[in-house]
Amino acid sequence: MSDEEETQPTDEQKIEIAKWFLLNAPAGEIQYIAKDMKAVLQDETLYITAAAEAFPLYNKSHMICLDFPDRSGEVMVTPFSEIGENEYLDPRTAQVAIVDHVNQVCRRARPANDEELPTPYIEEYRYALDIEVTKYVSEAYPKGICSVHCVNGKDVEEPGMDFELVVVISAARLSPQNFCNGSWRSIWNVEFKDEAQLVEVRGTLQVGAHYFEEGNVQLDAKHECKDSTMFTSPEDSAHSVTTIIRHHETEYLNSLQTSYSKLPDATFKDLRRKLPVTRTLFPWHNTSQFSLRKDIQKNLGLEKKK
Amino acid sequence: MEAAMGLMRRIPPKHSEAALTALLSLLPHHSADLLSQVDQPLQVLCDVDSGKQFILCEYNRDADSYRSPWSNKYHPPLDDGLYPSQELRKLEVDANDVFMVYLDQSINRYYEGGTSSVYIWEHEDEGFIACFLIKKDGSRTADGRRGYLEEGSWEAIHVIEVVPLEEATARYCLTSSVMLSLTTNDESSGNFNLSGSIRRQMNMDLPVAAGHLCNMGRMIEEMESKLRYSLDQVYFGKTKEMVCTLRPPSEPVQTRLLELISKRRP
């Protein structure tokens, strides 16, 4: 009865549904979801609209990394590097990438304008931090990428004002042939506070993993932390901040491993043990003669504990 | 339809309910297939007569009502609902009683607490289909004893198709799905959520002398152990392996391990 009452969703609703599926794709899987979504929607126009809205959000959230067409470097697509519609700044090469979100490629590049870049004063700090973080990432992550941007105060020309940098680190391991994909994303906000002469560091770490051979199992873990250090020279601040990042990320990895080791012993047992407490299998053959629960329990020699 | 199943395999397990609703609205002609092939978190209702809980699923639903295995009544009441035959109803009653003992708290077996239900109904010729359901909530506030889990649930659906063969044997085809969700939340590790579902099949030809219940029970018990092992070793092991591949544990640990290994060599 209720099936006939249900009407087809409106075009708008279909677009929202398609967007939702695309946005919730695990790392590295949006193109597979795109293909399946097209088949389910059976409507090219609706899909294109949904994709145009979903892909930019997904790409920024997953901080995808794209090569410049002339291979002069790479650019990270993040909310922090976005300077215009489909335009993303790479501070290292001072280039702006024009990005095709749906196909996840960089179409072309142009040099950045002066207005788009931070002042030399800010750039000193940004550059020093970039050097330190790049070194750290190359040591800690087999396949990590990182980038440092100024998100506040890029026009500050000399000491006396606050400014804020953001460090983004992203590592993805895609192995679809093994039915396994994973990603690590960290975002570190680094606030330089002039009056207090303090640098406040806030981190958001997010780890995901997806295994899908004959099933669908996903890890979704998130952690926030904060720390601080003294506001000193660009090189010293960069060194301190990177030490903070290294410390917290290492700690987090350790606590993830602890969570995993606790799983079989304690957490999992809350749900289902490997073997029954009595360590024997259930006597199914004894029960077929009884239809009353009381009889079953009596015959198994068990008392109700109350 | 294949594309729909592909989507369900990739969507985060915690969103599977929303995903299925969305797919049902987009593919109304496939609703029967979708509902039977995609497993959903299990809901429970309370039986008005006995006060006992029973699990809701497609197999005890008729229109918008659900039939309780304890009283055999539809909730909310239905005038012309479908009921199993008398013979199958008796098997169903036995199965529910036995299955509940399999789960019963007082004997502390595989599960500590939880709700179970079994539904049986006719199938082609002289065969029948039996559906065994288990729902267990292991979170701090529910049945979980040790309180590590902020939120946790284990749900299992076992559907057995039974077809009598010659020579007093029957063929049992079991399709089992287990849905699992674990969440921990604390200062040092933040929010940690592992959830998943896996599906397996098992076919066996068994003599009916021991009784259908006995045969089905044994298969289910064996299957559940296999599934739990799979979940533990393969899936949780695999996701952990992925994390350590993304960012290998720091050097001191590795050097220590290498030292240990080299010491062990003769």
Coordinates of C-alpha atoms in Angstrom, one line a residue:
Chain A
M1 CA 0.0 0.0 0.0
S2 CA 2.7 2.5 1.0
D3 CA 4.8 1.8 -2.1
E4 CA 2.1 3.2 -4.4
E5 CA 1.8 6.3 -2.2
E6 CA 5.5 7.1 -2.6
T7 CA 6.1 9.5 -5.4
Q8 CA 9.3 9.8 -7.3
P9 CA 11.7 12.3 -5.7
T10 CA 11.9 15.7 -7.4
D11 CA 14.9 16.6 -9.5
E12 CA 16.2 18.8 -6.7
Q13 CA 16.0 15.8 -4.3
K14 CA 17.8 13.6 -6.7
I15 CA 20.6 16.1 -7.0
E16 CA 20.9 16.3 -3.2
I17 CA 21.0 12.5 -3.0
A18 CA 23.7 12.3 -5.6
K19 CA 25.7 15.0 -3.9
W20 CA 25.4 13.2 -0.6
F21 CA 26.7 9.9 -2.0
L22 CA 29.6 11.7 -3.7
L23 CA 30.6 13.7 -0.6
N24 CA 30.6 10.6 1.6
A25 CA 33.0 8.7 -0.7
P26 CA 36.0 7.3 1.2
A27 CA 39.4 8.7 0.2
G28 CA 40.3 7.8 -3.4
E29 CA 36.9 6.4 -4.2
I30 CA 34.8 9.3 -5.5
Q31 CA 35.3 8.3 -9.2
Y32 CA 33.9 4.8 -8.4
I33 CA 31.0 6.3 -6.6
A34 CA 30.5 8.7 -9.5
K35 CA 30.2 5.8 -11.9
D36 CA 27.7 3.9 -9.8
M37 CA 25.7 7.1 -9.1
K38 CA 25.4 7.8 -12.8
A39 CA 24.0 4.4 -13.4
V40 CA 21.5 4.7 -10.5
L41 CA 20.4 8.2 -11.5
Q42 CA 19.9 7.4 -15.2
D43 CA 20.0 11.1 -15.9
E44 CA 23.1 12.8 -17.2
T45 CA 22.0 16.4 -16.6
L46 CA 21.1 15.8 -13.0
Y47 CA 24.3 14.0 -12.4
I48 CA 26.4 16.8 -13.9
T49 CA 24.7 19.3 -11.6
A50 CA 25.3 17.2 -8.5
A51 CA 28.9 16.5 -9.5
A52 CA 29.6 20.2 -10.1
E53 CA 28.6 21.0 -6.6
A54 CA 30.0 17.9 -4.8
F55 CA 33.4 17.5 -6.3
P56 CA 34.9 20.9 -5.2
L57 CA 33.7 20.2 -1.6
Y58 CA 35.1 16.7 -1.7
N59 CA 38.4 17.7 -3.2
K60 CA 39.0 20.4 -0.7
S61 CA 37.9 18.3 2.3
H62 CA 40.3 15.5 1.2
M63 CA 43.0 18.0 0.3
I64 CA 43.8 16.3 -3.0
C65 CA 47.1 17.1 -4.6
L66 CA 47.4 17.9 -8.3
D67 CA 50.4 18.3 -10.6
F68 CA 50.9 21.5 -12.6
P69 CA 50.5 20.8 -16.3
D70 CA 54.2 21.6 -16.9
R71 CA 55.2 19.4 -14.0
S72 CA 56.8 22.4 -12.3
G73 CA 55.4 21.3 -9.0
E74 CA 52.2 20.4 -7.3
V75 CA 49.3 22.2 -5.7
M76 CA 47.1 21.1 -2.8
V77 CA 43.4 21.8 -3.2
T78 CA 42.3 23.0 0.2
P79 CA 40.0 25.6 1.7
F80 CA 43.2 27.5 2.7
S81 CA 44.8 27.6 -0.7
E82 CA 41.6 28.6 -2.5
I83 CA 41.9 32.2 -3.8
G84 CA 39.1 32.3 -6.3
E85 CA 36.6 30.0 -7.9
N86 CA 38.5 26.9 -9.0
E87 CA 41.8 28.8 -8.4
Y88 CA 44.3 27.5 -5.9
L89 CA 47.6 29.0 -4.8
D90 CA 50.8 27.1 -4.5
P91 CA 53.0 29.3 -2.3
R92 CA 56.2 27.4 -3.1
T93 CA 56.2 28.1 -6.8
A94 CA 54.0 31.3 -6.4
Q95 CA 51.7 29.9 -9.1
V96 CA 47.9 29.7 -9.2
A97 CA 46.4 26.5 -10.5
I98 CA 43.1 26.6 -12.4
V99 CA 41.4 23.3 -11.4
D100 CA 38.8 21.1 -13.1
H101 CA 37.2 19.6 -10.0
V102 CA 35.1 16.9 -11.5
N103 CA 38.0 15.4 -13.5
Q104 CA 40.4 16.1 -10.6
V105 CA 43.1 17.7 -12.8
C106 CA 44.8 21.0 -13.0
R107 CA 44.0 22.6 -16.4
R108 CA 46.5 25.4 -16.4
A109 CA 48.6 27.6 -14.3
R110 CA 49.5 31.2 -14.1
P111 CA 51.9 33.2 -11.9
A112 CA 50.4 34.6 -8.7
N113 CA 49.8 38.4 -8.5
D114 CA 51.5 40.3 -5.7
E115 CA 48.2 40.9 -4.0
E116 CA 47.6 37.1 -3.9
L117 CA 50.9 36.5 -2.1
P118 CA 51.9 37.3 1.5
T119 CA 54.3 40.2 2.4
P120 CA 58.0 39.4 2.6
Y121 CA 57.7 39.6 6.5
I122 CA 55.0 36.9 6.5
E123 CA 56.7 34.9 3.8
E124 CA 59.8 34.6 6.0
Y125 CA 57.7 32.8 8.6
R126 CA 55.7 30.8 6.1
Y127 CA 58.8 29.7 4.2
A128 CA 60.7 28.7 7.3
L129 CA 57.8 26.6 8.6
D130 CA 57.3 25.1 5.1
I131 CA 61.0 23.9 5.1
E132 CA 60.7 22.3 8.5
V133 CA 57.3 20.7 7.9
T134 CA 58.4 19.3 4.5
K135 CA 61.4 17.7 6.2
Y136 CA 59.2 16.2 8.9
V137 CA 56.7 14.9 6.4
S138 CA 59.3 13.3 4.3
E139 CA 60.6 11.5 7.3
A140 CA 57.3 10.5 8.9
Y141 CA 55.2 9.7 5.9
P142 CA 56.1 7.3 3.1
K143 CA 53.8 9.2 0.7
G144 CA 52.9 12.4 2.4
I145 CA 52.4 15.9 1.0
C146 CA 52.2 19.2 2.8
S147 CA 51.7 22.8 2.4
V148 CA 51.8 26.0 4.5
H149 CA 49.5 29.0 3.9
C150 CA 48.8 32.3 5.5
V151 CA 45.1 32.5 6.3
N152 CA 45.1 35.7 8.3
G153 CA 47.2 38.8 8.2
K154 CA 49.0 38.1 4.9
D155 CA 49.5 41.8 4.4
V156 CA 51.2 42.4 7.8
E157 CA 54.5 44.1 6.9
E158 CA 56.3 44.2 10.2
P159 CA 56.2 43.0 13.8
G160 CA 53.3 44.3 15.9
M161 CA 50.4 42.5 14.5
D162 CA 48.9 39.0 14.8
F163 CA 48.8 36.6 11.9
E164 CA 47.9 33.0 11.3
L165 CA 49.4 30.3 9.2
V166 CA 47.9 26.9 8.4
V167 CA 49.9 23.7 7.9
V168 CA 48.1 20.9 6.0
I169 CA 49.5 17.4 5.8
S170 CA 47.9 14.7 3.7
A171 CA 48.8 11.1 3.0
A172 CA 46.7 8.6 1.1
R173 CA 47.3 5.0 0.4
L174 CA 45.1 3.7 -2.4
S175 CA 45.1 0.0 -3.2
P176 CA 41.8 -0.8 -4.9
Q177 CA 43.1 -4.0 -6.3
N178 CA 43.5 -5.2 -2.7
F179 CA 40.1 -3.7 -1.8
C180 CA 41.8 -1.4 0.7
N181 CA 42.1 2.4 0.8
G182 CA 43.1 4.8 3.5
S183 CA 44.0 8.4 4.3
W184 CA 45.6 10.6 6.9
R185 CA 44.8 14.3 7.1
S186 CA 46.1 16.9 9.5
I187 CA 45.3 20.5 9.7
W188 CA 47.4 22.7 12.0
N189 CA 46.3 26.2 12.7
V190 CA 49.3 28.3 13.9
E191 CA 48.4 31.6 15.4
F192 CA 51.2 34.1 16.0
K193 CA 50.0 36.4 18.8
D194 CA 52.1 39.5 18.9
E195 CA 51.1 41.0 22.3
A196 CA 51.5 37.8 24.2
Q197 CA 54.5 36.9 22.1
L198 CA 53.0 33.4 21.9
V199 CA 52.3 31.0 19.1
E200 CA 49.2 28.9 19.6
V201 CA 48.9 25.7 17.8
R202 CA 45.7 23.8 17.2
G203 CA 45.6 20.5 15.4
T204 CA 42.8 18.4 13.8
L205 CA 43.9 14.9 12.8
Q206 CA 41.7 12.6 10.8
V207 CA 42.4 9.1 9.8
G208 CA 40.2 6.9 7.6
A209 CA 40.5 3.3 6.2
H210 CA 38.2 1.3 4.1
Y211 CA 38.4 -2.5 3.5
F212 CA 35.8 -3.9 1.2
E213 CA 36.4 -7.4 0.1
E214 CA 33.1 -9.2 0.6
G215 CA 32.0 -6.6 3.0
N216 CA 32.4 -3.0 4.0
V217 CA 34.5 -2.1 7.0
Q218 CA 35.6 1.4 7.7
L219 CA 37.7 3.2 10.3
D220 CA 36.8 6.8 11.0
A221 CA 39.0 8.4 13.7
K222 CA 39.4 12.1 14.6
H223 CA 41.4 13.9 17.2
E224 CA 41.9 17.5 18.3
C225 CA 44.8 18.9 20.2
K226 CA 46.5 22.1 21.1
D227 CA 49.8 23.4 22.3
S228 CA 51.8 26.6 22.3
T229 CA 55.3 27.9 22.1
M230 CA 57.2 31.2 22.1
F231 CA 56.9 33.7 19.3
T232 CA 60.6 34.1 18.2
S233 CA 62.4 34.2 14.9
P234 CA 61.0 32.6 11.8
E235 CA 63.5 29.7 11.9
D236 CA 63.2 29.1 15.6
S237 CA 59.4 29.3 15.6
A238 CA 59.3 27.0 12.6
H239 CA 61.4 24.5 14.5
S240 CA 59.3 24.7 17.7
V241 CA 56.0 24.4 15.8
T242 CA 57.2 21.4 13.8
T243 CA 58.4 19.7 17.0
I244 CA 54.9 20.2 18.4
I245 CA 53.3 18.7 15.3
R246 CA 55.7 15.8 15.3
H247 CA 55.0 15.1 19.0
H248 CA 51.3 15.2 18.8
E249 CA 51.0 13.2 15.6
T250 CA 53.3 10.5 16.9
E251 CA 51.3 10.4 20.2
Y252 CA 48.1 10.1 18.2
L253 CA 49.4 7.2 16.1
N254 CA 50.4 5.4 19.3
S255 CA 47.0 5.9 20.9
L256 CA 45.4 4.6 17.7
Q257 CA 47.5 1.5 18.0
T258 CA 46.5 1.2 21.6
S259 CA 42.8 1.4 20.6
Y260 CA 43.4 -1.4 18.1
S261 CA 45.1 -3.6 20.6
K262 CA 42.4 -3.1 23.2
L263 CA 39.8 -4.2 20.6
P264 CA 40.1 -8.0 20.7
D265 CA 40.7 -8.2 24.4
A266 CA 38.1 -5.9 25.9
T267 CA 36.0 -4.0 23.6
F268 CA 35.1 -6.8 21.3
K269 CA 34.3 -9.1 24.2
D270 CA 31.6 -6.7 25.2
L271 CA 29.8 -7.8 22.1
R272 CA 30.7 -11.4 21.4
R273 CA 33.2 -13.7 22.8
K274 CA 35.3 -16.1 20.8
L275 CA 34.1 -19.1 22.8
P276 CA 31.3 -19.3 25.3
V277 CA 32.3 -18.8 28.9
T278 CA 31.7 -22.4 29.6
R279 CA 34.1 -23.2 26.7
T280 CA 31.9 -25.8 25.0
L281 CA 29.7 -25.5 22.0
F282 CA 26.0 -25.2 22.5
P283 CA 24.2 -28.5 22.8
W284 CA 21.8 -28.2 20.0
H285 CA 21.0 -31.9 19.9
N286 CA 19.7 -31.9 23.4
T287 CA 17.2 -29.1 22.8
S288 CA 15.2 -30.7 20.0
Q289 CA 13.2 -32.7 22.5
F290 CA 12.0 -29.8 24.5
S291 CA 9.6 -27.0 23.7
L292 CA 9.6 -25.2 27.0
R293 CA 12.5 -23.0 28.1
K294 CA 12.4 -24.2 31.6
D295 CA 12.9 -27.8 30.5
I296 CA 15.8 -26.9 28.4
Q297 CA 17.6 -25.2 31.2
K298 CA 16.9 -28.0 33.7
N299 CA 18.2 -30.5 31.3
L300 CA 21.4 -28.6 30.7
G301 CA 21.9 -28.6 34.4
L302 CA 21.7 -24.8 34.7
E303 CA 20.2 -22.7 37.3
K304 CA 18.8 -19.3 36.7
K305 CA 21.0 -16.8 38.6
K306 CA 18.9 -14.2 40.3
Chain B
M1 CA 21.1 -2.7 -9.3
E2 CA 24.7 -3.7 -9.4
A3 CA 25.6 0.0 -9.2
A4 CA 23.4 0.3 -6.1
M5 CA 25.2 -2.5 -4.4
G6 CA 28.5 -0.9 -5.3
L7 CA 27.4 2.3 -3.6
M8 CA 26.4 0.4 -0.5
R9 CA 29.9 -1.2 -0.3
R10 CA 31.5 2.2 -0.3
I11 CA 29.3 4.4 1.9
P12 CA 30.5 4.6 5.5
P13 CA 28.7 1.9 7.4
K14 CA 27.2 4.4 9.9
H15 CA 25.3 6.0 7.0
S16 CA 23.9 2.8 5.6
E17 CA 20.4 3.5 6.7
A18 CA 20.3 6.9 5.0
A19 CA 21.9 5.4 1.9
L20 CA 19.3 2.6 1.6
T21 CA 16.5 5.1 2.0
A22 CA 18.0 7.2 -0.7
L23 CA 18.4 4.3 -3.1
L24 CA 14.9 3.1 -2.4
S25 CA 13.5 6.4 -3.4
L26 CA 15.6 6.5 -6.6
L27 CA 14.9 2.9 -7.6
P28 CA 11.4 2.0 -6.4
H29 CA 11.2 -0.9 -8.9
H30 CA 14.1 -2.6 -7.2
S31 CA 12.8 -2.1 -3.7
A32 CA 12.2 -5.8 -3.1
D33 CA 15.8 -6.7 -4.2
L34 CA 17.3 -3.8 -2.2
L35 CA 15.5 -4.7 0.9
S36 CA 16.4 -8.3 0.8
Q37 CA 20.1 -7.8 -0.2
V38 CA 21.0 -4.8 1.9
D39 CA 21.2 -5.3 5.6
Q40 CA 19.9 -2.6 7.9
P41 CA 20.4 -1.9 11.6
L42 CA 17.8 -3.9 13.4
Q43 CA 15.0 -2.3 15.3
V44 CA 13.0 -3.9 18.1
L45 CA 9.4 -3.6 19.4
C46 CA 7.9 -4.8 22.6
D47 CA 5.3 -7.6 22.4
V48 CA 2.1 -6.4 24.1
D49 CA 1.3 -9.8 25.6
S50 CA 4.5 -11.0 27.1
G51 CA 6.5 -7.7 27.4
K52 CA 9.4 -9.4 25.6
Q53 CA 11.2 -7.6 22.8
F54 CA 11.2 -8.9 19.3
I55 CA 13.3 -7.9 16.3
L56 CA 11.8 -6.2 13.2
C57 CA 12.9 -7.2 9.7
E58 CA 11.5 -7.8 6.2
Y59 CA 10.7 -11.4 7.1
N60 CA 8.1 -10.6 9.8
R61 CA 6.7 -7.6 8.1
D62 CA 3.3 -7.4 6.4
A63 CA 2.4 -3.9 5.2
D64 CA 3.4 -1.7 8.1
S65 CA 2.9 -4.2 10.9
Y66 CA 5.4 -6.7 12.4
R67 CA 4.5 -10.1 13.7
S68 CA 5.9 -11.0 17.2
P69 CA 7.3 -14.5 17.4
W70 CA 6.2 -14.7 21.1
S71 CA 2.5 -14.1 20.6
N72 CA 2.2 -14.5 16.9
K73 CA 0.3 -11.2 16.8
Y74 CA 0.9 -8.3 14.5
H75 CA 1.9 -5.0 15.9
P76 CA 0.0 -2.8 15.2
P77 CA -2.8 -5.3 14.6
L78 CA -3.6 -6.4 11.1
D79 CA -6.9 -8.0 9.9
D80 CA -5.6 -10.2 7.2
G81 CA -1.9 -10.6 7.9
L82 CA 0.1 -13.5 6.7
Y83 CA 0.9 -16.3 9.2
P84 CA 3.0 -19.5 9.0
S85 CA 1.3 -22.9 8.9
Q86 CA 0.6 -24.6 12.2
E87 CA 3.5 -27.0 11.7
L88 CA 5.9 -24.2 10.9
R89 CA 4.6 -22.1 13.7
K90 CA 5.5 -24.9 16.2
L91 CA 9.0 -25.1 14.7
E92 CA 9.1 -21.3 15.0
V93 CA 8.1 -21.4 18.7
D94 CA 10.7 -24.1 19.5
A95 CA 13.4 -22.2 17.5
N96 CA 12.7 -19.0 19.4
D97 CA 12.9 -20.7 22.8
V98 CA 16.1 -22.5 21.9
F99 CA 17.7 -19.5 20.3
M100 CA 16.9 -17.4 23.3
V101 CA 18.7 -19.9 25.5
Y102 CA 21.7 -19.7 23.1
L103 CA 21.8 -16.1 24.0
D104 CA 20.6 -16.1 27.5
Q105 CA 22.4 -14.0 30.1
S106 CA 22.1 -16.5 32.8
I107 CA 24.3 -19.1 31.1
N108 CA 26.8 -16.5 29.9
R109 CA 27.4 -18.1 26.6
Y110 CA 28.5 -16.3 23.4
Y111 CA 26.5 -13.2 24.3
E112 CA 25.9 -11.4 27.5
G113 CA 22.4 -10.1 27.0
G114 CA 20.8 -9.3 23.7
T115 CA 17.6 -9.8 21.9
S116 CA 16.8 -12.7 19.5
S117 CA 14.0 -13.6 17.2
V118 CA 13.3 -16.3 14.7
Y119 CA 10.8 -16.3 11.9
I120 CA 9.8 -19.2 9.8
W121 CA 7.5 -19.4 6.8
E122 CA 6.7 -21.6 3.8
H123 CA 8.9 -21.8 0.8
E124 CA 8.7 -23.7 -2.5
D125 CA 7.3 -27.2 -2.4
E126 CA 7.9 -28.6 1.1
G127 CA 10.7 -26.4 2.0
F128 CA 10.8 -23.4 4.4
I129 CA 12.9 -20.4 5.2
A130 CA 14.0 -19.6 8.7
C131 CA 15.4 -16.3 9.7
F132 CA 17.4 -16.0 12.9
L133 CA 18.2 -12.5 14.2
I134 CA 20.3 -11.3 17.0
K135 CA 20.7 -7.8 18.3
K136 CA 23.2 -6.9 21.0
D137 CA 24.0 -3.4 22.3
G138 CA 27.4 -3.3 24.0
S139 CA 27.6 0.4 24.8
R140 CA 28.2 1.8 28.3
T141 CA 24.6 2.4 28.9
A142 CA 23.2 -0.9 27.7
D143 CA 24.3 -4.5 27.9
G144 CA 28.0 -3.9 27.7
R145 CA 29.6 -5.1 30.9
R146 CA 33.0 -3.5 30.9
G147 CA 32.0 -0.1 29.7
Y148 CA 34.9 0.5 27.2
L149 CA 32.6 1.2 24.4
E150 CA 30.9 4.6 24.1
E151 CA 28.7 3.0 21.6
G152 CA 28.7 -0.5 20.2
S153 CA 26.4 -3.0 18.5
W154 CA 26.6 -6.4 17.0
E155 CA 23.7 -7.5 14.8
A156 CA 23.4 -10.7 13.0
I157 CA 20.9 -12.0 10.4
H158 CA 21.0 -15.6 9.4
V159 CA 18.7 -16.7 6.7
I160 CA 18.4 -20.4 6.0
E161 CA 16.6 -21.9 3.1
V162 CA 15.7 -25.5 3.8
V163 CA 14.8 -27.8 0.9
P164 CA 14.0 -31.5 1.7
L165 CA 15.9 -33.9 -0.5
E166 CA 15.5 -37.7 -0.9
E167 CA 16.9 -40.2 1.6
A168 CA 15.8 -38.2 4.7
T169 CA 18.2 -35.4 4.2
A170 CA 17.7 -31.8 3.5
R171 CA 19.7 -29.0 1.9
Y172 CA 20.4 -26.0 4.1
C173 CA 21.6 -22.8 2.4
L174 CA 22.7 -20.2 4.9
T175 CA 23.4 -16.6 4.1
S176 CA 24.7 -14.7 7.1
S177 CA 25.3 -11.0 7.6
V178 CA 26.9 -9.4 10.6
M179 CA 26.9 -5.7 11.2
L180 CA 29.2 -4.3 13.8
S181 CA 29.9 -0.9 15.1
L182 CA 32.3 0.2 17.8
T183 CA 33.0 3.7 19.0
T184 CA 35.4 4.8 21.7
N185 CA 35.9 8.4 22.8
D186 CA 38.5 9.6 25.2
E187 CA 41.0 12.4 25.7
S188 CA 44.1 10.8 24.2
S189 CA 42.6 9.1 21.2
G190 CA 39.7 11.4 20.4
N191 CA 36.9 9.8 18.5
F192 CA 37.5 6.3 17.2
N193 CA 34.8 4.5 15.2
L194 CA 35.2 1.1 13.5
S195 CA 32.1 -0.2 11.8
G196 CA 31.4 -2.7 9.2
S197 CA 29.4 -5.5 7.8
I198 CA 30.2 -8.7 6.1
R199 CA 28.2 -11.4 4.4
R200 CA 29.0 -15.1 4.0
Q201 CA 27.3 -18.1 2.6
M202 CA 27.4 -21.8 3.6
N203 CA 25.5 -24.7 2.1
M204 CA 25.2 -28.1 3.7
D205 CA 23.2 -31.3 3.1
L206 CA 22.4 -32.9 6.5
P207 CA 20.2 -35.8 7.7
V208 CA 17.0 -34.6 9.2
A209 CA 17.0 -37.3 12.0
A210 CA 18.6 -34.9 14.4
G211 CA 15.9 -32.3 13.6
H212 CA 15.9 -29.1 11.6
L213 CA 16.5 -27.0 14.6
C214 CA 19.6 -28.9 15.5
N215 CA 21.0 -28.7 12.0
M216 CA 20.3 -25.0 11.6
G217 CA 21.6 -24.2 15.1
R218 CA 24.9 -25.9 14.4
M219 CA 25.4 -24.2 11.1
I220 CA 24.7 -20.8 12.6
E221 CA 27.1 -21.4 15.5
E222 CA 29.8 -22.4 13.2
M223 CA 29.1 -19.5 10.9
E224 CA 29.1 -16.9 13.6
S225 CA 32.5 -18.0 14.9
K226 CA 33.9 -17.8 11.4
L227 CA 32.4 -14.3 10.9
R228 CA 33.7 -13.1 14.2
Y229 CA 37.2 -14.4 13.4
S230 CA 37.0 -12.7 10.0
L231 CA 35.9 -9.4 11.4
D232 CA 38.6 -9.5 14.0
Q233 CA 41.6 -10.7 12.1
V234 CA 41.0 -9.7 8.5
Y235 CA 39.0 -6.5 8.7
F236 CA 40.2 -4.9 11.9
G237 CA 43.7 -6.2 11.2
K238 CA 43.6 -4.7 7.7
T239 CA 42.4 -1.3 8.7
K240 CA 45.1 -1.1 11.4
E241 CA 47.7 -2.2 8.8
M242 CA 46.6 0.6 6.6
V243 CA 47.0 3.2 9.4
C244 CA 50.5 1.9 10.0
T245 CA 51.3 2.1 6.3
L246 CA 50.1 5.7 6.1
R247 CA 52.4 6.7 8.9
P248 CA 54.7 4.0 10.2
P249 CA 55.3 3.9 13.9
S250 CA 58.3 6.0 15.0
E251 CA 61.8 4.7 14.7
P252 CA 62.6 3.8 18.3
V253 CA 59.9 1.2 18.2
Q254 CA 61.2 -0.2 14.9
T255 CA 64.8 -0.4 16.1
R256 CA 63.8 -2.2 19.3
L257 CA 61.8 -4.7 17.2
L258 CA 64.8 -5.3 15.0
E259 CA 67.0 -5.8 18.0
L260 CA 64.6 -8.4 19.4
I261 CA 64.4 -10.2 16.1
S262 CA 68.2 -10.3 15.6
K263 CA 68.7 -11.6 19.2
R264 CA 66.3 -14.5 18.5
R265 CA 68.2 -15.7 15.5
P266 CA 70.5 -18.7 16.4

